[in-house]
């Protein structure tokens, strides 16, 4: 899968040089290009912001450099995503859908956002990572890429995907590792029993109890689907 990220702050994407994402890039299952929108400005002072028509606080990103940056990577199979607090709420299901795409283009907004016509021209999908406002689109873009990349073939093992939170509509059961007793707290006996049927039963029960307590909305089935 290929992902192009258009941003005014390319250095923000240094975290992609670490861990699973970096391994996926090296393995060739994920290609991520970070593109500086400022390289596309035709303004002699390299300006990339402009005032909103109708007045109001703050600035918008200039139309021309964003438009040209998108055009430079757009193909007929591209899906354009604009992370924004005004978008639909991102979740596990959307992450899985994005992972099936051939090519994603992320526009990282800054200042007060982008001109509505850019959203319309590129049929950009507005997506929010939660009901709060961040200072720019870089963090949401990283969150979305990180989470979708886990569903790209070859990035993770099949088992780790099946057993994680949300994969069956529930939060994940609690996990334990060595030592068997730590600070006086014991690992639940059933996990040491070697009885896989009992372990699976216990885990399912724990996942259900945790979900009921922390995220009852998921039990009603109105948020997360497989
Ligand atoms: N940009 C600023 N805040 C955001 C949010 N909550 N989700 C996605 N993009 C954003």
PDB file of C-alpha atoms and ligand atoms in Angstrom:
ATOM      1  CA  UNK A   1       0.000   0.000   0.000  1.00  0.00           C
ATOM      2  CA  UNK A   2       1.162   3.522  -0.753  1.00  0.00           C
ATOM      3  CA  UNK A   3       0.469   6.506   1.504  1.00  0.00           C
ATOM      4  CA  UNK A   4       1.348  10.109   0.678  1.00  0.00           C
ATOM      5  CA  UNK A   5       1.193  12.616   3.526  1.00  0.00           C
ATOM      6  CA  UNK A   6       0.994  16.310   2.643  1.00  0.00           C
ATOM      7  CA  UNK A   7       2.119  18.530   5.483  1.00  0.00           C
ATOM      8  CA  UNK A   8       3.703  21.871   6.344  1.00  0.00           C
ATOM      9  CA  UNK A   9       5.634  20.080   9.124  1.00  0.00           C
ATOM     10  CA  UNK A  10       7.424  17.042   7.649  1.00  0.00           C
ATOM     11  CA  UNK A  11       9.629  16.605  10.735  1.00  0.00           C
ATOM     12  CA  UNK A  12       6.540  15.709  12.775  1.00  0.00           C
ATOM     13  CA  UNK A  13       6.613  12.295  11.087  1.00  0.00           C
ATOM     14  CA  UNK A  14       9.915  11.176  12.666  1.00  0.00           C
ATOM     15  CA  UNK A  15       8.012   8.561  14.771  1.00  0.00           C
ATOM     16  CA  UNK A  16       7.483   6.588  11.548  1.00  0.00           C
ATOM     17  CA  UNK A  17      11.197   5.826  11.590  1.00  0.00           C
ATOM     18  CA  UNK A  18      10.631   3.594  14.631  1.00  0.00           C
ATOM     19  CA  UNK A  19       9.203   0.167  15.384  1.00  0.00           C
ATOM     20  CA  UNK A  20       6.447  -1.625  13.453  1.00  0.00           C
ATOM     21  CA  UNK A  21       5.831   1.083  10.842  1.00  0.00           C
ATOM     22  CA  UNK A  22       9.521   1.328  10.068  1.00  0.00           C
ATOM     23  CA  UNK A  23       9.767  -2.481   9.710  1.00  0.00           C
ATOM     24  CA  UNK A  24       6.735  -2.497   7.403  1.00  0.00           C
ATOM     25  CA  UNK A  25       8.403   0.155   5.251  1.00  0.00           C
ATOM     26  CA  UNK A  26      11.633  -1.839   5.119  1.00  0.00           C
ATOM     27  CA  UNK A  27       9.732  -5.040   4.256  1.00  0.00           C
ATOM     28  CA  UNK A  28       8.141  -3.161   1.371  1.00  0.00           C
ATOM     29  CA  UNK A  29       4.536  -3.772   2.484  1.00  0.00           C
ATOM     30  CA  UNK A  30       4.012  -0.095   3.219  1.00  0.00           C
ATOM     31  CA  UNK A  31       5.346   2.913   1.319  1.00  0.00           C
ATOM     32  CA  UNK A  32       4.930   6.210   3.158  1.00  0.00           C
ATOM     33  CA  UNK A  33       6.037   9.465   1.519  1.00  0.00           C
ATOM     34  CA  UNK A  34       6.084  12.693   3.502  1.00  0.00           C
ATOM     35  CA  UNK A  35       5.642  15.672   1.201  1.00  0.00           C
ATOM     36  CA  UNK A  36       6.189  19.300   2.187  1.00  0.00           C
ATOM     37  CA  UNK A  37       3.281  21.458   0.999  1.00  0.00           C
ATOM     38  CA  UNK A  38       5.541  24.524   1.216  1.00  0.00           C
ATOM     39  CA  UNK A  39       7.603  23.134  -1.705  1.00  0.00           C
ATOM     40  CA  UNK A  40       4.564  23.778  -3.919  1.00  0.00           C
ATOM     41  CA  UNK A  41       3.878  27.422  -3.062  1.00  0.00           C
ATOM     42  CA  UNK A  42       4.265  29.943  -5.849  1.00  0.00           C
ATOM     43  CA  UNK A  43       4.399  32.795  -3.329  1.00  0.00           C
ATOM     44  CA  UNK A  44       7.790  34.510  -3.363  1.00  0.00           C
ATOM     45  CA  UNK A  45       7.877  34.552   0.436  1.00  0.00           C
ATOM     46  CA  UNK A  46       6.859  30.858   0.602  1.00  0.00           C
ATOM     47  CA  UNK A  47       3.670  31.903   2.381  1.00  0.00           C
ATOM     48  CA  UNK A  48       1.146  29.073   2.848  1.00  0.00           C
ATOM     49  CA  UNK A  49      -1.657  30.770   4.786  1.00  0.00           C
ATOM     50  CA  UNK A  50      -4.381  33.224   3.850  1.00  0.00           C
ATOM     51  CA  UNK A  51      -7.288  35.120   5.456  1.00  0.00           C
ATOM     52  CA  UNK A  52     -10.803  33.628   5.406  1.00  0.00           C
ATOM     53  CA  UNK A  53     -13.495  35.352   3.316  1.00  0.00           C
ATOM     54  CA  UNK A  54     -16.184  36.742   5.588  1.00  0.00           C
ATOM     55  CA  UNK A  55     -13.697  37.498   8.359  1.00  0.00           C
ATOM     56  CA  UNK A  56     -13.214  35.640  11.608  1.00  0.00           C
ATOM     57  CA  UNK A  57     -10.310  34.606  13.764  1.00  0.00           C
ATOM     58  CA  UNK A  58      -7.272  32.873  12.348  1.00  0.00           C
ATOM     59  CA  UNK A  59      -5.998  31.954   8.920  1.00  0.00           C
ATOM     60  CA  UNK A  60      -6.662  29.185   6.425  1.00  0.00           C
ATOM     61  CA  UNK A  61      -4.086  27.230   4.461  1.00  0.00           C
ATOM     62  CA  UNK A  62      -3.548  28.786   1.029  1.00  0.00           C
ATOM     63  CA  UNK A  63      -5.457  26.967  -1.694  1.00  0.00           C
ATOM     64  CA  UNK A  64      -2.821  26.843  -4.443  1.00  0.00           C
ATOM     65  CA  UNK A  65       0.011  24.948  -2.675  1.00  0.00           C
ATOM     66  CA  UNK A  66      -2.380  22.359  -1.208  1.00  0.00           C
ATOM     67  CA  UNK A  67      -4.071  21.887  -4.594  1.00  0.00           C
ATOM     68  CA  UNK A  68      -0.769  21.459  -6.437  1.00  0.00           C
ATOM     69  CA  UNK A  69       0.616  19.123  -3.759  1.00  0.00           C
ATOM     70  CA  UNK A  70      -2.422  16.829  -4.047  1.00  0.00           C
ATOM     71  CA  UNK A  71      -2.278  16.948  -7.859  1.00  0.00           C
ATOM     72  CA  UNK A  72       1.389  15.900  -7.769  1.00  0.00           C
ATOM     73  CA  UNK A  73       0.500  12.507  -6.226  1.00  0.00           C
ATOM     74  CA  UNK A  74      -3.132  11.941  -7.256  1.00  0.00           C
ATOM     75  CA  UNK A  75      -3.990   8.899  -9.377  1.00  0.00           C
ATOM     76  CA  UNK A  76      -7.353   7.480 -10.404  1.00  0.00           C
ATOM     77  CA  UNK A  77      -7.125   5.028  -7.492  1.00  0.00           C
ATOM     78  CA  UNK A  78      -6.310   7.542  -4.769  1.00  0.00           C
ATOM     79  CA  UNK A  79      -8.482   8.145  -1.730  1.00  0.00           C
ATOM     80  CA  UNK A  80      -7.985  11.574  -0.180  1.00  0.00           C
ATOM     81  CA  UNK A  81      -8.401  11.946   3.588  1.00  0.00           C
ATOM     82  CA  UNK A  82      -8.605  15.207   5.490  1.00  0.00           C
ATOM     83  CA  UNK A  83      -8.313  14.713   9.275  1.00  0.00           C
ATOM     84  CA  UNK A  84     -10.542  17.305  10.908  1.00  0.00           C
ATOM     85  CA  UNK A  85     -12.564  17.671  14.103  1.00  0.00           C
ATOM     86  CA  UNK A  86     -15.583  18.199  11.791  1.00  0.00           C
ATOM     87  CA  UNK A  87     -15.292  14.734  10.254  1.00  0.00           C
ATOM     88  CA  UNK A  88     -16.943  11.428  11.031  1.00  0.00           C
ATOM     89  CA  UNK A  89     -15.423   9.623  14.010  1.00  0.00           C
ATOM     90  CA  UNK A  90     -12.580   7.260  13.120  1.00  0.00           C
ATOM     91  CA  UNK A  91     -12.756   3.702  14.457  1.00  0.00           C
ATOM     92  CA  UNK A  92     -11.547   0.114  14.041  1.00  0.00           C
ATOM     93  CA  UNK A  93     -13.935  -0.515  11.138  1.00  0.00           C
ATOM     94  CA  UNK A  94     -12.761   2.538   9.168  1.00  0.00           C
ATOM     95  CA  UNK A  95      -9.124   1.556   9.826  1.00  0.00           C
ATOM     96  CA  UNK A  96      -9.818  -1.839   8.237  1.00  0.00           C
ATOM     97  CA  UNK A  97     -11.516  -0.232   5.239  1.00  0.00           C
ATOM     98  CA  UNK A  98      -8.654   2.210   4.657  1.00  0.00           C
ATOM     99  CA  UNK A  99      -6.186  -0.696   4.798  1.00  0.00           C
ATOM    100  CA  UNK A 100      -7.868  -2.181   1.705  1.00  0.00           C
ATOM    101  CA  UNK A 101      -7.169   0.951  -0.368  1.00  0.00           C
ATOM    102  CA  UNK A 102      -4.378   0.994  -2.935  1.00  0.00           C
ATOM    103  CA  UNK A 103      -3.344   4.611  -2.333  1.00  0.00           C
ATOM    104  CA  UNK A 104      -4.170   7.075   0.442  1.00  0.00           C
ATOM    105  CA  UNK A 105      -3.396  10.787   0.442  1.00  0.00           C
ATOM    106  CA  UNK A 106      -3.579  12.632   3.772  1.00  0.00           C
ATOM    107  CA  UNK A 107      -3.864  16.415   3.840  1.00  0.00           C
ATOM    108  CA  UNK A 108      -2.646  17.677   7.221  1.00  0.00           C
ATOM    109  CA  UNK A 109      -4.581  20.822   8.015  1.00  0.00           C
ATOM    110  CA  UNK A 110      -3.127  23.731   9.938  1.00  0.00           C
ATOM    111  CA  UNK A 111      -4.319  27.109  11.124  1.00  0.00           C
ATOM    112  CA  UNK A 112      -8.137  27.111  10.885  1.00  0.00           C
ATOM    113  CA  UNK A 113      -8.235  24.432   8.168  1.00  0.00           C
ATOM    114  CA  UNK A 114      -8.540  24.320   4.402  1.00  0.00           C
ATOM    115  CA  UNK A 115     -10.790  25.883   1.765  1.00  0.00           C
ATOM    116  CA  UNK A 116     -14.010  23.857   1.369  1.00  0.00           C
ATOM    117  CA  UNK A 117     -13.490  23.668  -2.400  1.00  0.00           C
ATOM    118  CA  UNK A 118     -10.364  21.523  -1.892  1.00  0.00           C
ATOM    119  CA  UNK A 119     -12.493  19.015   0.004  1.00  0.00           C
ATOM    120  CA  UNK A 120     -15.029  18.999  -2.806  1.00  0.00           C
ATOM    121  CA  UNK A 121     -12.547  18.918  -5.699  1.00  0.00           C
ATOM    122  CA  UNK A 122     -10.738  15.869  -4.327  1.00  0.00           C
ATOM    123  CA  UNK A 123     -13.813  14.259  -2.750  1.00  0.00           C
ATOM    124  CA  UNK A 124     -11.788  14.237   0.480  1.00  0.00           C
ATOM    125  CA  UNK A 125     -13.130  12.240   3.394  1.00  0.00           C
ATOM    126  CA  UNK A 126     -13.155  14.287   6.606  1.00  0.00           C
ATOM    127  CA  UNK A 127     -12.365  12.129   9.593  1.00  0.00           C
ATOM    128  CA  UNK A 128     -11.986  13.012  13.265  1.00  0.00           C
ATOM    129  CA  UNK A 129     -10.044  11.057  15.879  1.00  0.00           C
ATOM    130  CA  UNK A 130     -12.250  12.330  18.715  1.00  0.00           C
ATOM    131  CA  UNK A 131     -14.333  15.161  20.075  1.00  0.00           C
ATOM    132  CA  UNK A 132     -11.509  17.553  20.885  1.00  0.00           C
ATOM    133  CA  UNK A 133      -9.480  19.991  18.788  1.00  0.00           C
ATOM    134  CA  UNK A 134      -5.773  19.505  18.094  1.00  0.00           C
ATOM    135  CA  UNK A 135      -3.455  22.181  16.751  1.00  0.00           C
ATOM    136  CA  UNK A 136      -2.951  20.443  13.412  1.00  0.00           C
ATOM    137  CA  UNK A 137      -3.606  17.376  11.299  1.00  0.00           C
ATOM    138  CA  UNK A 138      -0.218  15.722  11.832  1.00  0.00           C
ATOM    139  CA  UNK A 139      -1.036  13.812  15.022  1.00  0.00           C
ATOM    140  CA  UNK A 140      -4.423  12.572  13.756  1.00  0.00           C
ATOM    141  CA  UNK A 141      -2.775  11.506  10.486  1.00  0.00           C
ATOM    142  CA  UNK A 142      -0.176   9.514  12.422  1.00  0.00           C
ATOM    143  CA  UNK A 143      -2.864   7.936  14.587  1.00  0.00           C
ATOM    144  CA  UNK A 144      -4.900   6.912  11.539  1.00  0.00           C
ATOM    145  CA  UNK A 145      -1.896   5.556   9.599  1.00  0.00           C
ATOM    146  CA  UNK A 146      -0.607   3.658  12.621  1.00  0.00           C
ATOM    147  CA  UNK A 147      -3.948   2.012  13.207  1.00  0.00           C
ATOM    148  CA  UNK A 148      -4.728   1.162   9.557  1.00  0.00           C
ATOM    149  CA  UNK A 149      -1.228  -0.184   8.927  1.00  0.00           C
ATOM    150  CA  UNK A 150      -1.904  -2.988  11.388  1.00  0.00           C
ATOM    151  CA  UNK A 151      -4.464  -4.339   8.888  1.00  0.00           C
ATOM    152  CA  UNK A 152      -2.171  -4.123   5.872  1.00  0.00           C
ATOM    153  CA  UNK A 153      -1.118  -7.639   4.838  1.00  0.00           C
ATOM    154  CA  UNK A 154       2.320  -8.503   6.155  1.00  0.00           C
ATOM    155  CA  UNK A 155       2.528  -5.848   8.880  1.00  0.00           C
ATOM    156  CA  UNK A 156       1.297  -7.977  11.823  1.00  0.00           C
ATOM    157  CA  UNK A 157       0.635 -11.638  12.486  1.00  0.00           C
ATOM    158  CA  UNK A 158      -2.939 -12.850  11.938  1.00  0.00           C
ATOM    159  CA  UNK A 159      -3.208 -13.983  15.575  1.00  0.00           C
ATOM    160  CA  UNK A 160      -2.339 -10.630  17.106  1.00  0.00           C
ATOM    161  CA  UNK A 161      -5.109  -9.071  15.008  1.00  0.00           C
ATOM    162  CA  UNK A 162      -7.698 -11.655  16.036  1.00  0.00           C
ATOM    163  CA  UNK A 163      -7.050 -11.301  19.740  1.00  0.00           C
ATOM    164  CA  UNK A 164      -6.874  -7.541  20.084  1.00  0.00           C
ATOM    165  CA  UNK A 165      -9.467  -5.119  21.425  1.00  0.00           C
ATOM    166  CA  UNK A 166     -12.466  -4.451  19.121  1.00  0.00           C
ATOM    167  CA  UNK A 167     -11.719  -7.420  16.837  1.00  0.00           C
ATOM    168  CA  UNK A 168     -14.767  -9.205  18.326  1.00  0.00           C
ATOM    169  CA  UNK A 169     -16.590  -6.037  19.370  1.00  0.00           C
ATOM    170  CA  UNK A 170     -15.170  -6.212  22.917  1.00  0.00           C
ATOM    171  CA  UNK A 171     -12.217  -4.716  24.752  1.00  0.00           C
ATOM    172  CA  UNK A 172      -9.281  -7.028  25.305  1.00  0.00           C
ATOM    173  CA  UNK A 173      -9.027  -9.352  28.330  1.00  0.00           C
ATOM    174  CA  UNK A 174      -6.230  -8.673  30.878  1.00  0.00           C
ATOM    175  CA  UNK A 175      -2.805 -10.151  30.089  1.00  0.00           C
ATOM    176  CA  UNK A 176      -0.032 -11.415  32.389  1.00  0.00           C
ATOM    177  CA  UNK A 177       3.620 -12.398  32.013  1.00  0.00           C
ATOM    178  CA  UNK A 178       6.382 -13.571  34.383  1.00  0.00           C
ATOM    179  CA  UNK A 179       6.841 -13.631  37.357  1.00  0.00           C
ATOM    180  CA  UNK A 180       3.812 -15.573  38.635  1.00  0.00           C
ATOM    181  CA  UNK A 181       3.730 -13.400  41.779  1.00  0.00           C
ATOM    182  CA  UNK A 182       4.648  -9.710  41.533  1.00  0.00           C
ATOM    183  CA  UNK A 183       4.386  -7.286  44.459  1.00  0.00           C
ATOM    184  CA  UNK A 184       2.154  -9.872  46.154  1.00  0.00           C
ATOM    185  CA  UNK A 185      -0.251 -10.077  43.191  1.00  0.00           C
ATOM    186  CA  UNK A 186      -0.765 -13.519  41.615  1.00  0.00           C
ATOM    187  CA  UNK A 187      -1.416 -14.419  37.985  1.00  0.00           C
ATOM    188  CA  UNK A 188      -4.951 -15.940  37.781  1.00  0.00           C
ATOM    189  CA  UNK A 189      -4.676 -19.710  38.357  1.00  0.00           C
ATOM    190  CA  UNK A 190      -6.528 -20.660  35.172  1.00  0.00           C
ATOM    191  CA  UNK A 191      -3.790 -19.121  32.992  1.00  0.00           C
ATOM    192  CA  UNK A 192      -1.255 -21.524  34.518  1.00  0.00           C
ATOM    193  CA  UNK A 193      -3.519 -24.568  34.109  1.00  0.00           C
ATOM    194  CA  UNK A 194      -2.621 -25.416  30.511  1.00  0.00           C
ATOM    195  CA  UNK A 195      -6.351 -26.006  29.885  1.00  0.00           C
ATOM    196  CA  UNK A 196      -6.901 -24.026  26.701  1.00  0.00           C
ATOM    197  CA  UNK A 197     -10.658 -24.386  26.717  1.00  0.00           C
ATOM    198  CA  UNK A 198     -10.881 -22.986  30.259  1.00  0.00           C
ATOM    199  CA  UNK A 199      -8.433 -20.204  29.397  1.00  0.00           C
ATOM    200  CA  UNK A 200     -10.504 -19.181  26.372  1.00  0.00           C
ATOM    201  CA  UNK A 201     -13.671 -19.193  28.513  1.00  0.00           C
ATOM    202  CA  UNK A 202     -12.015 -17.080  31.207  1.00  0.00           C
ATOM    203  CA  UNK A 203     -10.694 -14.580  28.680  1.00  0.00           C
ATOM    204  CA  UNK A 204     -14.084 -14.188  27.015  1.00  0.00           C
ATOM    205  CA  UNK A 205     -15.718 -13.592  30.388  1.00  0.00           C
ATOM    206  CA  UNK A 206     -13.063 -11.036  31.389  1.00  0.00           C
ATOM    207  CA  UNK A 207     -13.410  -9.214  28.052  1.00  0.00           C
ATOM    208  CA  UNK A 208     -17.177  -9.036  28.493  1.00  0.00           C
ATOM    209  CA  UNK A 209     -16.970  -7.818  32.100  1.00  0.00           C
ATOM    210  CA  UNK A 210     -14.389  -5.178  31.230  1.00  0.00           C
ATOM    211  CA  UNK A 211     -16.409  -3.931  28.259  1.00  0.00           C
ATOM    212  CA  UNK A 212     -19.598  -3.750  30.342  1.00  0.00           C
ATOM    213  CA  UNK A 213     -17.778  -1.687  32.946  1.00  0.00           C
ATOM    214  CA  UNK A 214     -15.665   0.622  30.765  1.00  0.00           C
ATOM    215  CA  UNK A 215     -17.535   0.816  27.435  1.00  0.00           C
ATOM    216  CA  UNK A 216     -21.165  -0.304  27.884  1.00  0.00           C
ATOM    217  CA  UNK A 217     -21.979   1.448  24.579  1.00  0.00           C
ATOM    218  CA  UNK A 218     -20.029  -1.287  22.742  1.00  0.00           C
ATOM    219  CA  UNK A 219     -22.219  -4.034  24.199  1.00  0.00           C
ATOM    220  CA  UNK A 220     -25.292  -2.347  22.757  1.00  0.00           C
ATOM    221  CA  UNK A 221     -23.479  -2.788  19.454  1.00  0.00           C
ATOM    222  CA  UNK A 222     -23.845   0.814  18.325  1.00  0.00           C
ATOM    223  CA  UNK A 223     -20.168   1.717  18.024  1.00  0.00           C
ATOM    224  CA  UNK A 224     -17.839  -1.052  16.926  1.00  0.00           C
ATOM    225  CA  UNK A 225     -18.440  -3.708  14.326  1.00  0.00           C
ATOM    226  CA  UNK A 226     -16.154  -6.404  13.036  1.00  0.00           C
TER     227      UNK A 226
HETATM  228  N1  LIG B   1      -7.469  18.240  13.601  1.00  0.00           N
HETATM  229  C1  LIG B   1      -7.630  18.939  14.734  1.00  0.00           C
HETATM  230  N2  LIG B   1      -8.319  18.248  15.642  1.00  0.00           N
HETATM  231  C2  LIG B   1      -8.614  17.050  15.060  1.00  0.00           C
HETATM  232  C3  LIG B   1      -9.309  15.891  15.485  1.00  0.00           C
HETATM  233  N3  LIG B   1      -9.870  15.805  16.681  1.00  0.00           N
HETATM  234  N4  LIG B   1      -9.399  14.852  14.626  1.00  0.00           N
HETATM  235  C4  LIG B   1      -8.859  14.933  13.398  1.00  0.00           C
HETATM  236  N5  LIG B   1      -8.193  15.998  12.950  1.00  0.00           N
HETATM  237  C5  LIG B   1      -8.070  17.054  13.767  1.00  0.00           C
END
